[in-house]
Amino acid sequence: MEKTMTPAYMPFTYLSEPTARLLNALVGPVVLYQPLEKKIPESLSALASQGLVEIRTPMTRDDDRLQAALAEFTDWARMNPGRSTPGTGFFSARQGEIPFFDETAINRIRSDIKRYRQSDHLADHQSDETEVGFSARLFLAVAQENDMAADRLDHDLNRFKALEKDFLEVLKDADEAGFNRQTHGGTIWREDPGTKLTGQRIRAWAALAAADAKLPELLVTTSSAVIDTLLETSGEALRLEKLADMRLCVPSAGTTPVLGRVLADLAVQETLPSADLSAFASLAAELASEPAVTVTLFVAANRTPATVISRVAPATASPPEENGKPKSVRHTLIVLVEG
């Protein structure tokens, strides 16, 4: 029987359909944590219905209060159009800047958290823990709104560039007039969404993941900024290091995830010497005919997923419990996928 692991997408709560299909082809359906059970985006529900993602909502307490706080923040954002949506001023928006999600917005989130704080009659520990969960979920809900808006902007920009390209291709007499098509229709640079408030994203996501009754066994991200932050802030504590990287083409839909067996084998090794990476290297050689993505493998050696998540989550968050087969995964593997 093919060995598989349950992968979770981190530290985001939203991904586009192309990204979902890419990750599905590489590692299988990814767990996608959601901050609000009552407000799951239709696009994500559609991905779940296709088996491309598995939606989980580990925290459901105070959903109504959380939605009220999010609505209050959204109303504030509408009153501040310069920061409200990355699509504001479509053609004048600066490339690589997402104005919705900045320090000013986060200060507003903090004030909303205080306003919707639990009443004082709760025990101190319970109050702290509830506050951490509420804070993490509100942060992730706002981040999700931002990421969805950024994705819509990318889609609109792609449509605009396609129209521009078609126009240039049919433009008559352009060559005779000395018109240089090469200076137009260039690729739009897109910023890694993980570069904004990276540490807070990671801690908020980990607080949500820590509440999951069945922890994932593999972590997957599409943000190099997230990996850089983990290496800088928790690398030594997690024994996090790079194992390997490769370029490979993406198999067609419906095939077995190409990295599933290799990663499952690596995660249970007693040690991870270079010899254990032979399967990873051979996979790169087999699939290197049409390079499409770069896959970089990192490992938190001798650290289970529960340990990794607890180390990066806020100190007052409940530590995740080892569940399922606690000794089945010796090392936490983190896969960085870059298109």
XYZ file of C-alpha atoms in Angstrom:
339
model
C 0.000 0.000 0.000
C 1.321 3.458 -0.947
C 2.592 5.370 2.073
C 1.148 8.860 2.352
C 1.174 11.735 4.797
C -1.380 14.426 5.495
C 0.027 17.782 4.274
C -1.085 21.186 5.567
C -0.707 24.474 3.699
C 1.018 27.085 5.839
C 0.745 29.818 7.014
C -2.130 30.820 4.715
C -5.860 30.138 4.856
C -6.473 30.865 1.179
C -5.039 29.514 -2.053
C -6.023 29.840 -5.683
C -7.269 26.945 -7.783
C -4.035 26.693 -9.837
C -2.006 26.504 -6.620
C -4.360 23.884 -5.180
C -3.999 21.748 -8.313
C -0.222 22.118 -8.284
C 0.112 21.074 -4.641
C -2.357 18.243 -5.162
C -0.189 16.866 -7.971
C 2.924 17.069 -5.798
C 1.802 16.029 -2.302
C -1.948 15.340 -2.502
C -4.899 17.294 -1.050
C -3.663 19.831 1.488
C -5.317 20.696 4.783
C -6.472 24.298 4.696
C -7.246 25.765 8.119
C -10.060 28.314 8.270
C -10.519 30.994 10.948
C -14.324 31.113 10.621
C -16.569 28.099 10.249
C -19.522 30.264 9.217
C -17.650 32.255 6.565
C -15.747 29.875 4.324
C -15.240 31.421 0.862
C -17.207 29.771 -1.929
C -14.049 29.299 -3.991
C -12.484 27.223 -1.206
C -15.656 25.178 -0.730
C -15.519 24.436 -4.452
C -11.915 23.233 -4.141
C -12.913 21.013 -1.229
C -15.803 19.517 -3.222
C -13.289 18.599 -5.948
C -11.042 16.879 -3.404
C -8.200 19.354 -3.934
C -8.153 20.607 -0.328
C -9.441 19.500 3.063
C -10.988 22.352 5.017
C -10.626 22.270 8.790
C -11.887 24.728 11.412
C -10.194 23.717 14.679
C -11.602 26.741 16.544
C -15.302 27.523 16.357
C -15.916 29.256 19.672
C -17.202 32.847 19.534
C -17.776 32.775 15.774
C -20.484 35.414 16.047
C -18.281 37.795 18.039
C -15.431 37.182 15.630
C -17.625 37.978 12.638
C -18.748 41.180 14.369
C -15.137 42.236 14.915
C -14.267 41.408 11.300
C -17.272 43.410 10.071
C -16.170 46.371 12.172
C -12.681 46.163 10.719
C -14.095 45.900 7.187
C -16.213 48.998 7.745
C -13.111 50.839 8.922
C -11.231 49.641 5.832
C -13.935 51.060 3.561
C -13.484 54.400 5.288
C -9.762 54.241 4.456
C -9.696 53.430 0.727
C -5.956 53.915 0.475
C -5.523 50.774 2.539
C -8.742 48.897 1.905
C -8.162 46.738 -1.153
C -5.188 45.979 -3.386
C -7.424 46.613 -6.398
C -8.088 50.246 -5.464
C -6.905 52.457 -8.315
C -6.356 49.471 -10.582
C -3.960 50.994 -13.067
C -2.237 53.318 -10.624
C -1.595 50.684 -7.955
C 2.111 50.141 -7.376
C 3.287 46.679 -8.345
C 4.249 44.473 -5.412
C 2.390 46.507 -2.791
C -0.725 45.225 -1.059
C -2.028 48.254 0.845
C -4.857 46.424 2.601
C -2.549 44.506 4.933
C -0.146 46.848 6.706
C 0.816 47.971 10.199
C -2.017 50.500 10.331
C -4.523 47.735 9.648
C -2.907 45.511 12.281
C -3.151 48.288 14.875
C -6.847 48.425 14.086
C -7.098 44.654 14.569
C -5.469 44.982 17.979
C -7.996 47.586 19.042
C -10.850 45.366 17.842
C -9.431 42.457 19.828
C -9.469 44.551 22.991
C -13.018 45.653 22.289
C -14.233 42.087 21.864
C -12.192 40.619 24.720
C -13.777 37.991 26.961
C -15.372 39.203 30.200
C -13.219 39.377 33.318
C -14.985 36.595 35.182
C -13.053 33.899 33.309
C -10.029 32.341 34.907
C -6.774 34.018 33.924
C -5.416 31.042 31.976
C -8.675 30.506 30.135
C -8.924 34.206 29.343
C -5.376 34.325 27.969
C -5.913 31.230 25.884
C -9.227 32.499 24.526
C -7.651 35.843 23.704
C -4.818 34.162 21.787
C -7.295 32.141 19.729
C -9.514 35.137 19.056
C -6.533 37.293 18.082
C -5.110 34.631 15.768
C -8.424 34.011 14.034
C -9.176 37.700 13.507
C -5.683 38.257 12.114
C -6.057 35.292 9.749
C -9.539 36.391 8.669
C -8.208 39.816 7.690
C -5.189 38.246 5.996
C -7.529 35.966 4.056
C -9.575 38.915 2.801
C -6.343 40.534 1.671
C -5.065 37.397 -0.058
C -8.350 36.911 -1.910
C -8.310 40.544 -3.030
C -4.717 40.160 -4.224
C -5.667 37.025 -6.155
C -8.552 38.873 -7.839
C -6.170 41.659 -8.778
C -3.709 39.161 -10.251
C -6.544 37.650 -12.282
C -7.621 41.058 -13.587
C -4.051 42.019 -14.405
C -3.595 38.758 -16.302
C -6.708 39.515 -18.334
C -5.433 43.020 -19.052
C -2.029 41.730 -20.175
C -3.719 39.132 -22.411
C -5.844 41.841 -24.035
C -2.767 44.005 -24.487
C -0.888 41.115 -26.099
C -3.762 40.368 -28.483
C -3.967 44.042 -29.404
C -0.261 44.249 -30.181
C -0.393 41.103 -32.305
C -3.111 42.507 -34.569
C -1.831 46.076 -34.632
C -1.338 46.972 -38.277
C 1.737 48.783 -39.579
C 3.395 48.616 -36.168
C 6.673 47.278 -37.542
C 6.816 49.869 -40.312
C 6.274 52.637 -37.792
C 9.143 51.392 -35.665
C 6.834 50.316 -32.820
C 8.651 47.960 -30.466
C 6.340 45.254 -29.228
C 9.017 43.942 -26.871
C 8.716 46.959 -24.608
C 5.059 46.168 -23.962
C 3.197 43.174 -22.631
C 5.878 42.282 -20.103
C 5.356 40.006 -17.164
C 3.859 41.609 -14.064
C 5.975 41.127 -10.981
C 4.068 39.685 -8.045
C 5.166 39.914 -4.468
C 5.351 36.867 -2.238
C 2.238 37.248 -0.017
C 4.216 35.878 2.904
C 6.489 38.913 2.997
C 3.890 41.023 4.822
C 3.824 40.525 8.614
C 5.417 37.108 8.160
C 6.085 36.310 11.805
C 2.530 37.188 12.810
C 1.138 35.055 10.010
C 3.167 32.071 11.182
C 2.245 32.466 14.857
C -1.456 32.984 14.105
C -1.552 29.964 11.802
C 0.275 27.814 14.372
C -2.205 28.838 17.085
C -5.020 27.585 14.855
C -3.183 24.396 13.877
C -2.373 23.626 17.521
C -6.089 23.300 18.205
C -6.532 20.618 15.550
C -7.549 17.247 16.960
C -5.552 15.488 14.225
C -2.332 17.241 13.373
C -0.897 17.184 9.833
C 2.241 15.175 9.211
C 3.775 17.357 6.497
C 3.964 21.145 6.060
C 3.817 22.803 2.643
C 4.272 26.455 1.716
C 4.663 28.543 -1.420
C 6.400 31.421 0.369
C 10.185 31.678 0.565
C 9.710 34.539 3.046
C 8.031 32.120 5.442
C 10.964 29.724 5.250
C 13.465 32.559 5.732
C 11.593 33.739 8.840
C 11.451 30.236 10.291
C 15.175 29.794 9.732
C 15.983 33.148 11.315
C 13.672 32.982 14.321
C 13.274 29.280 15.089
C 15.851 27.482 12.992
C 18.142 26.527 15.860
C 15.351 25.468 18.212
C 13.685 23.386 15.516
C 16.954 22.031 14.089
C 15.630 23.286 10.784
C 17.901 22.855 7.793
C 17.757 22.506 4.050
C 17.982 18.958 2.729
C 17.633 19.235 -1.037
C 16.093 21.087 -3.945
C 15.123 20.195 -7.475
C 13.330 21.377 -10.575
C 10.585 19.154 -11.926
C 7.618 19.181 -14.240
C 4.137 18.801 -12.821
C 2.356 15.545 -13.688
C -1.122 15.543 -15.137
C -4.172 15.584 -12.897
C -5.418 12.288 -11.520
C -1.997 10.715 -11.060
C -0.464 9.682 -7.744
C 1.221 12.647 -6.001
C 4.826 12.434 -7.140
C 6.406 13.365 -3.797
C 4.120 11.349 -1.522
C 6.070 8.122 -1.174
C 9.501 9.776 -1.085
C 8.524 12.200 1.675
C 6.765 9.503 3.694
C 9.932 7.391 3.599
C 12.148 10.289 4.660
C 9.929 11.298 7.578
C 10.344 7.953 9.339
C 14.109 7.504 8.878
C 16.079 7.179 12.104
C 18.653 9.596 10.695
C 18.826 11.656 7.545
C 22.257 11.201 5.965
C 22.804 12.206 2.372
C 22.300 8.592 1.255
C 18.637 8.814 2.255
C 18.107 11.530 -0.372
C 18.834 9.254 -3.311
C 15.142 8.709 -4.002
C 14.575 12.460 -3.996
C 17.466 12.968 -6.423
C 16.308 10.196 -8.738
C 12.810 11.660 -8.777
C 14.264 14.963 -9.964
C 16.136 13.173 -12.740
C 13.006 11.313 -13.868
C 10.831 14.419 -13.982
C 13.297 17.017 -15.218
C 12.376 16.962 -18.919
C 10.106 20.004 -18.684
C 11.028 22.027 -15.579
C 8.037 23.889 -14.213
C 8.488 24.336 -10.474
C 11.243 24.374 -7.910
C 10.765 22.159 -4.872
C 13.000 22.738 -1.867
C 12.918 20.339 1.059
C 13.620 21.423 4.643
C 13.599 19.262 7.754
C 13.200 19.827 11.475
C 15.268 16.811 12.455
C 13.908 14.716 15.328
C 11.048 17.179 15.771
C 7.488 15.917 15.345
C 4.840 18.175 13.789
C 3.352 18.723 17.264
C 6.725 19.968 18.524
C 7.261 22.246 15.520
C 3.800 23.775 15.771
C 4.080 24.347 19.518
C 7.494 26.022 19.124
C 6.219 28.605 16.629
C 2.770 29.164 18.178
C 2.225 31.904 20.809
C 3.377 30.816 24.260
C -0.119 31.014 25.728
C -1.677 28.811 23.050
C -2.617 25.268 24.038
C 0.200 22.898 23.019
C -0.920 20.399 20.383
C -1.265 16.804 21.464
C 0.594 13.959 19.826
C -2.153 11.965 18.187
C -2.661 9.076 15.841
C 0.673 7.239 15.721
C 2.987 9.549 17.666
C 6.175 7.762 16.595
C 5.259 7.283 12.935
C 6.803 10.631 11.919
C 10.252 11.257 13.400
C 11.113 14.385 11.434
C 8.935 17.260 10.300
C 9.423 17.940 6.617
C 8.608 21.349 5.178
C 8.214 21.576 1.395
C 8.679 24.925 -0.347
C 7.107 25.010 -3.824
C 7.955 27.932 -6.108
C 6.498 28.278 -9.589
